[in-house]
mmCIF file of C-alpha atoms in Angstrom:
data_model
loop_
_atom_site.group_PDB
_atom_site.id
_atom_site.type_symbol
_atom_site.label_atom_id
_atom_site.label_comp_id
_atom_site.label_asym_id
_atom_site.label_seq_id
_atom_site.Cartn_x
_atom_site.Cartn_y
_atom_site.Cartn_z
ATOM 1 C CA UNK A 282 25.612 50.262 -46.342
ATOM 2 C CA UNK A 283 23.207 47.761 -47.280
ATOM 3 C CA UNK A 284 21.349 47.846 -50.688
ATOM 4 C CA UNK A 285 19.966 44.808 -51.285
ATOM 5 C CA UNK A 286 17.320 43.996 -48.628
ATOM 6 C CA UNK A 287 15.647 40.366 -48.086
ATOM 7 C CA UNK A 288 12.983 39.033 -47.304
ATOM 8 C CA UNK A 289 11.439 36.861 -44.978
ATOM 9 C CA UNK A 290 14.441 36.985 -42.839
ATOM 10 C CA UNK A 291 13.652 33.214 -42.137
ATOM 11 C CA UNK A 292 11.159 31.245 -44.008
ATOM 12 C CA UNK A 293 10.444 27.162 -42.544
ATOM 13 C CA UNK A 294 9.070 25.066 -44.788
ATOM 14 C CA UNK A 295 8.083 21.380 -45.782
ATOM 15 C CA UNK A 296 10.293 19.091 -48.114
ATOM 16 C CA UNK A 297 8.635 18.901 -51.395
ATOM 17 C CA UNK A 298 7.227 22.472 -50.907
ATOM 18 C CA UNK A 299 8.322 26.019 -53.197
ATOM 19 C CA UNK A 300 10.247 28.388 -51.388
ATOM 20 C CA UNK A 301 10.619 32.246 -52.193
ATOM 21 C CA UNK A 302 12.660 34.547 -51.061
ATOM 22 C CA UNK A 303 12.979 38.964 -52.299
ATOM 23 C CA UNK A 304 14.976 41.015 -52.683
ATOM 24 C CA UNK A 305 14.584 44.830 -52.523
ATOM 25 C CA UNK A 306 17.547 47.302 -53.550
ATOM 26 C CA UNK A 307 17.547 50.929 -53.919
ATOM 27 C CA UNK A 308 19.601 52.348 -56.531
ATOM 28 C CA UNK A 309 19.883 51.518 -60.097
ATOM 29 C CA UNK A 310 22.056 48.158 -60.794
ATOM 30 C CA UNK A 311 24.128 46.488 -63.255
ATOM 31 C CA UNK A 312 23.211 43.018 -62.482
ATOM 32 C CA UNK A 313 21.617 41.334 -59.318
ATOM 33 C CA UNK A 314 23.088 37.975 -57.855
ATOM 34 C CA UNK A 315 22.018 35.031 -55.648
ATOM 35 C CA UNK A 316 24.556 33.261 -53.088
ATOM 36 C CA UNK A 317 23.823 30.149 -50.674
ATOM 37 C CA UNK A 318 25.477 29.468 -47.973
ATOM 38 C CA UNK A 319 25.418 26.182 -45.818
ATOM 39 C CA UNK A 320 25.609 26.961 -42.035
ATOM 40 C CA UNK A 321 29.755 27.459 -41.385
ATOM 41 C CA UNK A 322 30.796 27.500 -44.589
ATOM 42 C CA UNK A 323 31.473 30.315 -47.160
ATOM 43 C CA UNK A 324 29.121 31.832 -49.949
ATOM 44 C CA UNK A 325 28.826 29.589 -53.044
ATOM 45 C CA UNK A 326 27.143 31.874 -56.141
ATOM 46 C CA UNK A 327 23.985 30.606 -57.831
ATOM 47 C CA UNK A 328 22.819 32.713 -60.465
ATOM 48 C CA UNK A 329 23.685 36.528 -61.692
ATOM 49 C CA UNK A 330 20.920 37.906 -64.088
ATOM 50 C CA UNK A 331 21.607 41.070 -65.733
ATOM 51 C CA UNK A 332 19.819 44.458 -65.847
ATOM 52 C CA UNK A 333 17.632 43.893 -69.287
ATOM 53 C CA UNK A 334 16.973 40.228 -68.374
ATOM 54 C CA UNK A 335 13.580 39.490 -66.430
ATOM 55 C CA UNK A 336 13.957 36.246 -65.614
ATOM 56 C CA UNK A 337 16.170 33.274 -65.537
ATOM 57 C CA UNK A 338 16.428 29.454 -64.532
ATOM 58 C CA UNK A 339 19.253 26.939 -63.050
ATOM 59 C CA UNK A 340 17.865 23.735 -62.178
ATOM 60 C CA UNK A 341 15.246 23.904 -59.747
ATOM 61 C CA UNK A 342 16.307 27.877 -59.054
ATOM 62 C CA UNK A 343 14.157 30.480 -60.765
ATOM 63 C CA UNK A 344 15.472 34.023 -60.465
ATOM 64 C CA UNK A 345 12.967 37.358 -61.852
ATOM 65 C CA UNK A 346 13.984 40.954 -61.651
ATOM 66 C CA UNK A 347 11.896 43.847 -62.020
ATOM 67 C CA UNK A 348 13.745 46.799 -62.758
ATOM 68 C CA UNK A 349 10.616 49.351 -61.867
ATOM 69 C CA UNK A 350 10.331 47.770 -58.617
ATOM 70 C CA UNK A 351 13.665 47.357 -57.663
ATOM 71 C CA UNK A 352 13.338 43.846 -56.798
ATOM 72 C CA UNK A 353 13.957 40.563 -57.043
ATOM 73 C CA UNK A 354 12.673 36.885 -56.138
ATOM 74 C CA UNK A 355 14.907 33.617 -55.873
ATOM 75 C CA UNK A 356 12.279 30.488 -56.162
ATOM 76 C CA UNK A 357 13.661 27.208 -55.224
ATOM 77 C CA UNK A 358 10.901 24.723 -56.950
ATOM 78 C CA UNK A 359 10.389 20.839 -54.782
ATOM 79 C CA UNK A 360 12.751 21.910 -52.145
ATOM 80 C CA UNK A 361 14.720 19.584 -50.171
ATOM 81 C CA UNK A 362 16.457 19.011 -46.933
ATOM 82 C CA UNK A 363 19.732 20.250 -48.451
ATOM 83 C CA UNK A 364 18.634 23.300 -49.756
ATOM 84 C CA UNK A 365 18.829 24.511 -45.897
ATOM 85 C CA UNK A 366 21.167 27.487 -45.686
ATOM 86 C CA UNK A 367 21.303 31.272 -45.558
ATOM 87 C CA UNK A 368 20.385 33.334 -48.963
ATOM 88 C CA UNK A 369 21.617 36.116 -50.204
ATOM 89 C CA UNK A 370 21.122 38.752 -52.816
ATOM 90 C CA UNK A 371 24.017 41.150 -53.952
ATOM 91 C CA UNK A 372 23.859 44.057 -56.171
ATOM 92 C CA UNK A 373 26.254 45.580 -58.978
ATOM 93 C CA UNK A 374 25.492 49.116 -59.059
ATOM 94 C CA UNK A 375 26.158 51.034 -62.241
ATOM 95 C CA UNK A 376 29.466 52.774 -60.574
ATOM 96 C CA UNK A 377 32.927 51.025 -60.756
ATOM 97 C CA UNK A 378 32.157 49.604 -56.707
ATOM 98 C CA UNK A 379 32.379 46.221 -55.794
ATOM 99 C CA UNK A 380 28.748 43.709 -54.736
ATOM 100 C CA UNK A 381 26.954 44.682 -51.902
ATOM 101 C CA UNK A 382 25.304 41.948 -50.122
ATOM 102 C CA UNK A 383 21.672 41.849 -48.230
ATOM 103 C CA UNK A 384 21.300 40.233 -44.882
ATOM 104 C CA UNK A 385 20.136 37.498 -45.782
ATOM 105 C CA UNK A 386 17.262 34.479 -45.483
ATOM 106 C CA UNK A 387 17.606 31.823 -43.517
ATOM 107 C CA UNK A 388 15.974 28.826 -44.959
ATOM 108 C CA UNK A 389 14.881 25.944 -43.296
ATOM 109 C CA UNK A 390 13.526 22.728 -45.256
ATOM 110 C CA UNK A 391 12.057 19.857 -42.669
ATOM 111 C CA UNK A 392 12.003 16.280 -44.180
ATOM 112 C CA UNK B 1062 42.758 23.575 -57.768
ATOM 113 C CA UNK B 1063 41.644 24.348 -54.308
ATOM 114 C CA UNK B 1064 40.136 27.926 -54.919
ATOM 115 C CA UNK B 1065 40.105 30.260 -52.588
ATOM 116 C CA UNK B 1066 41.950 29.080 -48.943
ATOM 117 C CA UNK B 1067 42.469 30.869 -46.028
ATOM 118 C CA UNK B 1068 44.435 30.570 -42.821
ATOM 119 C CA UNK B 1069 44.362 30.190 -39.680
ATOM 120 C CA UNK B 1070 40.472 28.350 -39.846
ATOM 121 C CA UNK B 1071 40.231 29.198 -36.374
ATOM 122 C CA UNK B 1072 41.944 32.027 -33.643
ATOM 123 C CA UNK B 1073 41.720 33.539 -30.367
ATOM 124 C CA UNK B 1074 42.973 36.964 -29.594
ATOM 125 C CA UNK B 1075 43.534 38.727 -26.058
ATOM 126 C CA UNK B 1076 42.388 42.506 -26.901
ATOM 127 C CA UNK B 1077 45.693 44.508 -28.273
ATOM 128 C CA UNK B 1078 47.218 41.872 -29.815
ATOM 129 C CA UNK B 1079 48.147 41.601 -33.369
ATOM 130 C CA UNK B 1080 47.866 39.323 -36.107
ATOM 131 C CA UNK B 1081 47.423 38.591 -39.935
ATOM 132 C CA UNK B 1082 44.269 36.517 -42.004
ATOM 133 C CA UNK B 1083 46.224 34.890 -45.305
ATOM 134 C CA UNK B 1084 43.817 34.071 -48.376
ATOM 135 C CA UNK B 1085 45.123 32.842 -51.703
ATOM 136 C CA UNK B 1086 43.964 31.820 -55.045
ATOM 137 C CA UNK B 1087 44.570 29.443 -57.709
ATOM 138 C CA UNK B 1088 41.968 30.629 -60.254
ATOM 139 C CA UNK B 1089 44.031 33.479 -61.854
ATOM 140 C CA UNK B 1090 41.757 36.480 -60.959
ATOM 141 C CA UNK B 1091 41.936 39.976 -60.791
ATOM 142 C CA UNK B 1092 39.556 41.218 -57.910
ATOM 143 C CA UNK B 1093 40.100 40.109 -54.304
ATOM 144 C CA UNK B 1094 37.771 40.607 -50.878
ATOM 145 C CA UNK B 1095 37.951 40.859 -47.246
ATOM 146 C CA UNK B 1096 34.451 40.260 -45.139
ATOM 147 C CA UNK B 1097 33.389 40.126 -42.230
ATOM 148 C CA UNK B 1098 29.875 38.407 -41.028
ATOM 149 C CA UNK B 1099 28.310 39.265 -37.815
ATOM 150 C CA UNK B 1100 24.884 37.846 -36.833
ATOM 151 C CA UNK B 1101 21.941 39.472 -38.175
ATOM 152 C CA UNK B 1102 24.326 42.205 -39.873
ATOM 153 C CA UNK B 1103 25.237 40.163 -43.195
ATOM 154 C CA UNK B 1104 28.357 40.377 -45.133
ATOM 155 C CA UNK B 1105 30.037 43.945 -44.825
ATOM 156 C CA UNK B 1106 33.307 44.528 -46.997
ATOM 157 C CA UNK B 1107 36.211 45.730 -45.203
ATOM 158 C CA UNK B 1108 39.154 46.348 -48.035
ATOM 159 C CA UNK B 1109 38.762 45.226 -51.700
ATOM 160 C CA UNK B 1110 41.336 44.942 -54.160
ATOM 161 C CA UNK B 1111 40.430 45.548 -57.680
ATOM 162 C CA UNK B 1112 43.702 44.547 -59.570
ATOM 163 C CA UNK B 1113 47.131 43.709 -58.399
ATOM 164 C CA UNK B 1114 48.483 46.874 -56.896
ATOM 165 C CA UNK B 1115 45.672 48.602 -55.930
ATOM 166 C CA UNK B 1116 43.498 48.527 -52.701
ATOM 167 C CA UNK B 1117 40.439 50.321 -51.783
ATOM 168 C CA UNK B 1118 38.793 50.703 -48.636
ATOM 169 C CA UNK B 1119 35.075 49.373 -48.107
ATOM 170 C CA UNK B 1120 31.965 49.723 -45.855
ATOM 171 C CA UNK B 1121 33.932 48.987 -42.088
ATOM 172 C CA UNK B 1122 38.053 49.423 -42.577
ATOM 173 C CA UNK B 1123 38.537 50.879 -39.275
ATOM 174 C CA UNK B 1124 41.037 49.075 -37.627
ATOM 175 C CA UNK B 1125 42.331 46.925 -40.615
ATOM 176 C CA UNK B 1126 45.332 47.264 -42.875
ATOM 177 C CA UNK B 1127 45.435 44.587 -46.072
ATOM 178 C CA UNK B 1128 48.114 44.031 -48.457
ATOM 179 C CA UNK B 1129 48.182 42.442 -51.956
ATOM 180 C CA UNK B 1130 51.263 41.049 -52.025
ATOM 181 C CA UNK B 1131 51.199 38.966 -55.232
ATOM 182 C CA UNK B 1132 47.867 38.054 -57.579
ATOM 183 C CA UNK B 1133 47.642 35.158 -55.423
ATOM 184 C CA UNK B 1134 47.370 36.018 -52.296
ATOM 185 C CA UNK B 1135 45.474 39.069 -50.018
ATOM 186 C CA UNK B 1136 46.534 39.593 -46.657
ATOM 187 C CA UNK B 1137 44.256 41.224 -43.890
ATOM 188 C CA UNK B 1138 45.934 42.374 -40.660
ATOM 189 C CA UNK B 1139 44.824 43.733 -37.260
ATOM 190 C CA UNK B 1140 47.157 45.385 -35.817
ATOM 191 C CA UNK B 1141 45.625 45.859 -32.278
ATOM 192 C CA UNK B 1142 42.782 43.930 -31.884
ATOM 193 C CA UNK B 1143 39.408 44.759 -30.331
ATOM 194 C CA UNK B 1144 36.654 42.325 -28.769
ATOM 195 C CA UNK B 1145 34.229 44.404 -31.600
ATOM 196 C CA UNK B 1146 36.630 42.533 -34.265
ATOM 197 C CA UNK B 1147 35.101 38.994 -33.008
ATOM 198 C CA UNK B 1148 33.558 37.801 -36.294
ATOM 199 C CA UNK B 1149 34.157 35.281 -39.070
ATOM 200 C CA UNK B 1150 36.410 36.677 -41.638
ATOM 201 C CA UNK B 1151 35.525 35.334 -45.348
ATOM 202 C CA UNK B 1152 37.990 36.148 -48.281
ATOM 203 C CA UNK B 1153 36.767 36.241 -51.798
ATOM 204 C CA UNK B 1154 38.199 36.837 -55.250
ATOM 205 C CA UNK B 1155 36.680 37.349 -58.746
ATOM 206 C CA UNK B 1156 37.751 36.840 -62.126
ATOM 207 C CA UNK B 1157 37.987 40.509 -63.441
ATOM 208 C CA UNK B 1158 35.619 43.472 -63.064
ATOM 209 C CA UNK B 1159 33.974 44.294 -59.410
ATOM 210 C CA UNK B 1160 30.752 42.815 -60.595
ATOM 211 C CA UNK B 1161 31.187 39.405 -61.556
ATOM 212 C CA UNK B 1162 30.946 36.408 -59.450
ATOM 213 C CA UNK B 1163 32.639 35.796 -56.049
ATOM 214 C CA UNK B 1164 34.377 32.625 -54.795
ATOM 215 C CA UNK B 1165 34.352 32.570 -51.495
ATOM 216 C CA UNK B 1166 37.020 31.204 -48.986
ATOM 217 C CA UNK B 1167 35.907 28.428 -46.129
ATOM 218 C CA UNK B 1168 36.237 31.471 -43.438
ATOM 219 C CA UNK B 1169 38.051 32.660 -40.351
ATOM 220 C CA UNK B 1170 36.493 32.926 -37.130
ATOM 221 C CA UNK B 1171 38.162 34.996 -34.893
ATOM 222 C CA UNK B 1172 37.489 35.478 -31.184
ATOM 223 C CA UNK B 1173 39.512 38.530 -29.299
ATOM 224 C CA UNK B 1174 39.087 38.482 -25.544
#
């Protein structure tokens, strides 16, 4: 069962340009986490923030949780070609049960 | 250190037959993952193993069977396959609890006729 939700499902834009992509879950969580993955290829983990943070950086990644609205947004700042892949959020519920992944957003960055 | 590998990268099934997904790990953890990714339907876990020893079933285990033989290594196997079981098959491993990071494997993808 899915608990993390995405959205857009796919989102096009132009190099240079901010992307954003949410994240809705359901159920109280331990921590929230970000994957990418590049079109044939396996899940590569970006960034895990954690239940009392609100918000947190990597790079050109910028991650924000809201506990009271049980979501989440991944912002990729001056996006690039190669930030073209699938995105996905995954929960950590407050139970001893492994992630559970969201179905993703497809992300497409033309040069 | 290669991570997480699996093999075969690539298989075709006739519908009935058998056969087994191999993953293994270098990085010393705990927790290991069997996946399977559809289109439009995400990542769905079918059989998660917490620590060496143990082996829980996930969201879809219907018509899978996994072993962990060793800390290295996390076998899936279908033992009569099904044209529903066409999908890309990802293993995954983390370094202890259920909610830390996953490493990912390259993938399997499986076609049964």
């Amino acid at each position: 069962s899915q608990q993390g939700e995405e959205d857009p499902q796919a989102l096009s834009i132009q190099e240079g340009e901010n992307a954003t992509m949410n994240c809705s879950y359901k159920t109280s969580i331990n921590n929230l986490q970000w994957y990418r993955q590049n079109s044939g290829r396996g899940l590569v983990h970006l960034i895990l923030i954690r239940s009392n943070e609100r918000e947190k950086h990597s790079g050109r990644l910028r991650v924000t949780l809201d506990t009271s609205k049980k979501s989440s947004s991944l912002l990729i700042t001056a996006s690039r070609a190669a930030d073209t892949a699938s995105y996905f959020c995954a929960t950590a519920n407050s139970g001893n049960t492994p992630l559970v992944f969201g179905k993703g957003t497809r992300l497409s960055v033309i040069a | 250190n290669a991570g997480v590998t699996q093999t075969p990268k690539f298989q075709v099934l006739k519908t009935g037959q058998s056969m087994t997904l191999q993953c293994a790990q270098d990085m010393n953890h705990n927790s290991m993952y069997w996946y399977r990714q559809d289109p439009g339907m995400g990542l769905r876990l079918i059989y998660y193993s917490a620590s060496e020893g143990t082996t829980d079933k996930g969201e879809v285990p219907n018509g899978y069977n996994v072993s962990r033989l060793n800390k290295r290594e996390f076998s899936l196997r279908l033992e009569s396959a099904a044209p529903s079981q066409t999908s890309v098959y990802f293993c995954a491993s983390g370094r202890d609890t259920l909610k830390v990071e996953q490493f990912f494997g390259p993938g399997t993808r499986l076609t049964v006729l």
